[in-house]
CSV table of C-alpha atoms in Angstrom, one decimal:
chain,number,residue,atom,x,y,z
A,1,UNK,CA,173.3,17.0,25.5
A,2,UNK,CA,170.4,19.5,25.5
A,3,UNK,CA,170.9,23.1,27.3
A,4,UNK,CA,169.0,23.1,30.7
A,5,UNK,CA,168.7,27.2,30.8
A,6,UNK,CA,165.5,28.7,31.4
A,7,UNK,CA,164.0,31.4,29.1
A,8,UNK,CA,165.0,33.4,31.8
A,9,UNK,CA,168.3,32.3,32.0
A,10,UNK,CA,168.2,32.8,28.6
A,11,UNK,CA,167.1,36.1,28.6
A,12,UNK,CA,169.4,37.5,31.2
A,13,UNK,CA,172.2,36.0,29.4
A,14,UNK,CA,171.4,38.2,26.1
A,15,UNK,CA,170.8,41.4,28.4
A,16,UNK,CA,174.0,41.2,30.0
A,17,UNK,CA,175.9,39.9,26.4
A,18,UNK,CA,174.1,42.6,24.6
A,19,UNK,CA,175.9,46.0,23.8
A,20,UNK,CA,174.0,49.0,25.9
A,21,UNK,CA,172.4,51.2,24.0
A,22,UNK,CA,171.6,48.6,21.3
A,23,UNK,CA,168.0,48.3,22.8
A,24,UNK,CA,165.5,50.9,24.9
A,25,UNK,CA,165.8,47.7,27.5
A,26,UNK,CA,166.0,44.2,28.4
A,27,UNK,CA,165.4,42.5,24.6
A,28,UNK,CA,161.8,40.0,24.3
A,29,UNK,CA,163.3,36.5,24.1
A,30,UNK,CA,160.8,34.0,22.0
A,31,UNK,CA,161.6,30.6,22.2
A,32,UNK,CA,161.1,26.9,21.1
A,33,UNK,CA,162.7,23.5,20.7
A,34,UNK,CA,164.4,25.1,17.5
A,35,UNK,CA,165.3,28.7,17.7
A,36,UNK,CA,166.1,31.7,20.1
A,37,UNK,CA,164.3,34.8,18.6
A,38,UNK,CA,165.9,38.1,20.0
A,39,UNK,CA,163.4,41.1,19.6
A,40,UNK,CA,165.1,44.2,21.0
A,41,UNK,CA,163.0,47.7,21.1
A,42,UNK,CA,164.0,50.8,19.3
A,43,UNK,CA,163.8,54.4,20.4
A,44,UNK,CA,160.8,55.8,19.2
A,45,UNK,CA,161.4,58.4,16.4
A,46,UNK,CA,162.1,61.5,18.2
A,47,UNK,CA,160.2,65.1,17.1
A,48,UNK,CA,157.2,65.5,15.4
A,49,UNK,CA,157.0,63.4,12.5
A,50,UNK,CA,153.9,63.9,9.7
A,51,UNK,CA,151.7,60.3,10.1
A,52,UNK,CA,152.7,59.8,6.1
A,53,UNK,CA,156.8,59.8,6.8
A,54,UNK,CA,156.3,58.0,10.2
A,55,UNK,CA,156.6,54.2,8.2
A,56,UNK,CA,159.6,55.7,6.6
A,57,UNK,CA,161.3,56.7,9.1
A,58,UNK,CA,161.0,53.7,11.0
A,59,UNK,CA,161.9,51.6,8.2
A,60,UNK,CA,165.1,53.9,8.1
A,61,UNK,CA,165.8,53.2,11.6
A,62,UNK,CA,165.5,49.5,11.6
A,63,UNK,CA,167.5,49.3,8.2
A,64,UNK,CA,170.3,51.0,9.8
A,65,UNK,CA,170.2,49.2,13.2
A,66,UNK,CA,170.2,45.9,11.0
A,67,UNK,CA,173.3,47.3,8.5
A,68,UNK,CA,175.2,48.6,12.0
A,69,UNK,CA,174.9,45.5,14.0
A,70,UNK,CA,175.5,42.9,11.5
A,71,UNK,CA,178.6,41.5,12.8
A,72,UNK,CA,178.0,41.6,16.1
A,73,UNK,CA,175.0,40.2,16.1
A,74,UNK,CA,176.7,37.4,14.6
A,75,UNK,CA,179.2,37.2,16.9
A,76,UNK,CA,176.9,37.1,19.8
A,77,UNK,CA,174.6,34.4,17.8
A,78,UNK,CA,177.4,32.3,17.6
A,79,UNK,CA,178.3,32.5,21.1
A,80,UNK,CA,174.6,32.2,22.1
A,81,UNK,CA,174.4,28.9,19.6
A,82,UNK,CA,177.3,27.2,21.3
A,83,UNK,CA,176.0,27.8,24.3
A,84,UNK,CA,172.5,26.8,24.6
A,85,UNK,CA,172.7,24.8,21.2
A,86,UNK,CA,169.8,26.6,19.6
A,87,UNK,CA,169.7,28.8,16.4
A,88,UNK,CA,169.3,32.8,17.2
A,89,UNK,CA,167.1,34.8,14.9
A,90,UNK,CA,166.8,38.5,15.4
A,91,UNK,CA,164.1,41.2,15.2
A,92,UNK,CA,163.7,44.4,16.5
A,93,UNK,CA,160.5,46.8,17.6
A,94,UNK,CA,159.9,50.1,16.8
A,95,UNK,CA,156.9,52.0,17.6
A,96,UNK,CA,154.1,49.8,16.1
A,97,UNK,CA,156.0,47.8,13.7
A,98,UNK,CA,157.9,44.5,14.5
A,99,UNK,CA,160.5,43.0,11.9
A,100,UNK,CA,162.3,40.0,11.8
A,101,UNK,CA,165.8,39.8,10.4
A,102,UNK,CA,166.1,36.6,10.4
A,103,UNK,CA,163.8,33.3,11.3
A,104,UNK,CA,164.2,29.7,10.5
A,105,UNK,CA,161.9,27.4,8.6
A,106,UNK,CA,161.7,24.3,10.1
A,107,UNK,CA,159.6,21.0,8.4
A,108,UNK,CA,157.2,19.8,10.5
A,109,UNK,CA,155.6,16.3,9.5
A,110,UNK,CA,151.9,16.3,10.4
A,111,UNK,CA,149.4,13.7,9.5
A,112,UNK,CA,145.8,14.8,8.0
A,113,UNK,CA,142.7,13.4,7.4
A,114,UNK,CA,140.9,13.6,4.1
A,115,UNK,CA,138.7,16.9,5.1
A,116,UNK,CA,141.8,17.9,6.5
A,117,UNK,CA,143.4,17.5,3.3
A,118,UNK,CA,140.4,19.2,1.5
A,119,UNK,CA,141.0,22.0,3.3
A,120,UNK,CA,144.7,22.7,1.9
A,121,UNK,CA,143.8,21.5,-1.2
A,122,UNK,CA,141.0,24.4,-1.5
A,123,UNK,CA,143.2,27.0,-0.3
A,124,UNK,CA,146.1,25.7,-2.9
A,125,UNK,CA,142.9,25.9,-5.7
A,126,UNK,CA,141.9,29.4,-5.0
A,127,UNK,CA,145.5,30.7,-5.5
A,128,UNK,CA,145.7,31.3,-1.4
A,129,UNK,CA,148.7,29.2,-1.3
A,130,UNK,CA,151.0,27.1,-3.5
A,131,UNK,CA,150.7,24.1,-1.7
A,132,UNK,CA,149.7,21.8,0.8
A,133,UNK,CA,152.9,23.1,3.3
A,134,UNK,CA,152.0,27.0,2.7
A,135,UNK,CA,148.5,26.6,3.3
A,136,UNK,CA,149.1,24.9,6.3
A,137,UNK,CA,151.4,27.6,7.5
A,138,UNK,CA,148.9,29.7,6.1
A,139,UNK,CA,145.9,28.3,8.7
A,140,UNK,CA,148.3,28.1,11.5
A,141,UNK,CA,149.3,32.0,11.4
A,142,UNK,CA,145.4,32.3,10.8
A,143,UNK,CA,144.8,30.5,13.7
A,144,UNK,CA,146.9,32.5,15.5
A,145,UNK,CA,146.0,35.7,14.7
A,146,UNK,CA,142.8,35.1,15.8
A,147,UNK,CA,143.1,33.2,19.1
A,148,UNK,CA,145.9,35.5,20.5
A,149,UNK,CA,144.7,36.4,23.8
A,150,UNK,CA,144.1,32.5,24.2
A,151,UNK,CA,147.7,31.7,22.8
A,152,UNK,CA,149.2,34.8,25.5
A,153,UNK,CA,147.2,32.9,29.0
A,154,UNK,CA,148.6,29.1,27.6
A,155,UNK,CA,152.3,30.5,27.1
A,156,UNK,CA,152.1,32.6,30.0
A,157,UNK,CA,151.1,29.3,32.1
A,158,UNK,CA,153.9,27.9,30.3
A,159,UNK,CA,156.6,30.3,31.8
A,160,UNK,CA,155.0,30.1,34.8
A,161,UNK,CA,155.9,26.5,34.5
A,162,UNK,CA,159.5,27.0,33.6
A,163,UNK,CA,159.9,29.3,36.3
A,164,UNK,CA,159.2,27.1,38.7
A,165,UNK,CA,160.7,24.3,37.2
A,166,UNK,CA,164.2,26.4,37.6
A,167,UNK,CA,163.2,27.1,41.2
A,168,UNK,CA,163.5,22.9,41.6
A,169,UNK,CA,166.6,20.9,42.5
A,170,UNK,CA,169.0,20.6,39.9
A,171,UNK,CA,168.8,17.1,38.9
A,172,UNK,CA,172.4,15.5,37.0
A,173,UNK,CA,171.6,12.4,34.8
């Protein structure tokens, strides 16, 4: 049976699982068919902090928050897996930096044409990837980078969607 819960079901259901003062507010939920990707904001380093030690520092902060949290951010990913049967990955932002903890790699069969094929195959010859699989991942974060504000509009649509999708009826099969 899949989970019927919006993103913003979803997303409510984090903020009000989540321990307070973890985050600076409601976490970002990112999500697909696969995963749940929980990216909570960090307080920004306080005082005044030399531009050279700022990436330290923030490292510093994230490693911590990751170390400190560990088990309950297990706990909660369990609970959140049962739930909505989706993985949960976690992340966290702080200032200008976002890291992942953890993400999953999921195989995704695609078929190509020849000049398609050419294309991974030149990327895997110039030593840009080690195969066919990275260099497509490869042109897809390419890709993305580089039509963001186009990618933002379509998903934005696509909550619009969901939201009022979860406005409808609720339909039982």
């Amino acid at each position: 049976m899949e989970s019927v819960e919006s993103t913003a079901q979803v997303r409510a259901w984090f903020t009000g699982r989540l321990p307070e003062g973890w985050f600076t507010g409601a976490p970002e939920i990112v999500r697909d068919r696969e995963e749940i990707a929980v990216i909570g904001t960090l307080p920004e380093p306080s005082g005044e902090t030399p531009e050279e030690e700022r990436a330290a520092l923030v490292e510093g902060l994230v490693l911590r928050f990751r170390e400190e949290t560990r088990e309950r951010r297990i706990e909660i990913a369990r609970e959140a897996e049962r739930r909505f049967r989706q993985k949960v990955s976690w992340g966290v932002s702080c200032g200008d930096q976002t890291v992942m903890f953890t993400t999953l790699s999921v195989p995704v069969m695609t078929r190509l044409r020849q000049s398609e094929r050419q294309v991974l195959d030149t990327l895997v010859a110039a030593g840009v990837a080690r195969s066919r699989s990275d260099a497509l991942a490869w042109c897809v974060r390419l890709v993305g980078r580089h039509t963001d504000t186009w990618l933002t509009d379509l998903r934005d649509a696509l909550s619009h969607v969901d939201r009022v999708r979860s406005s409808g009826p609720d339909v039982q099969n």
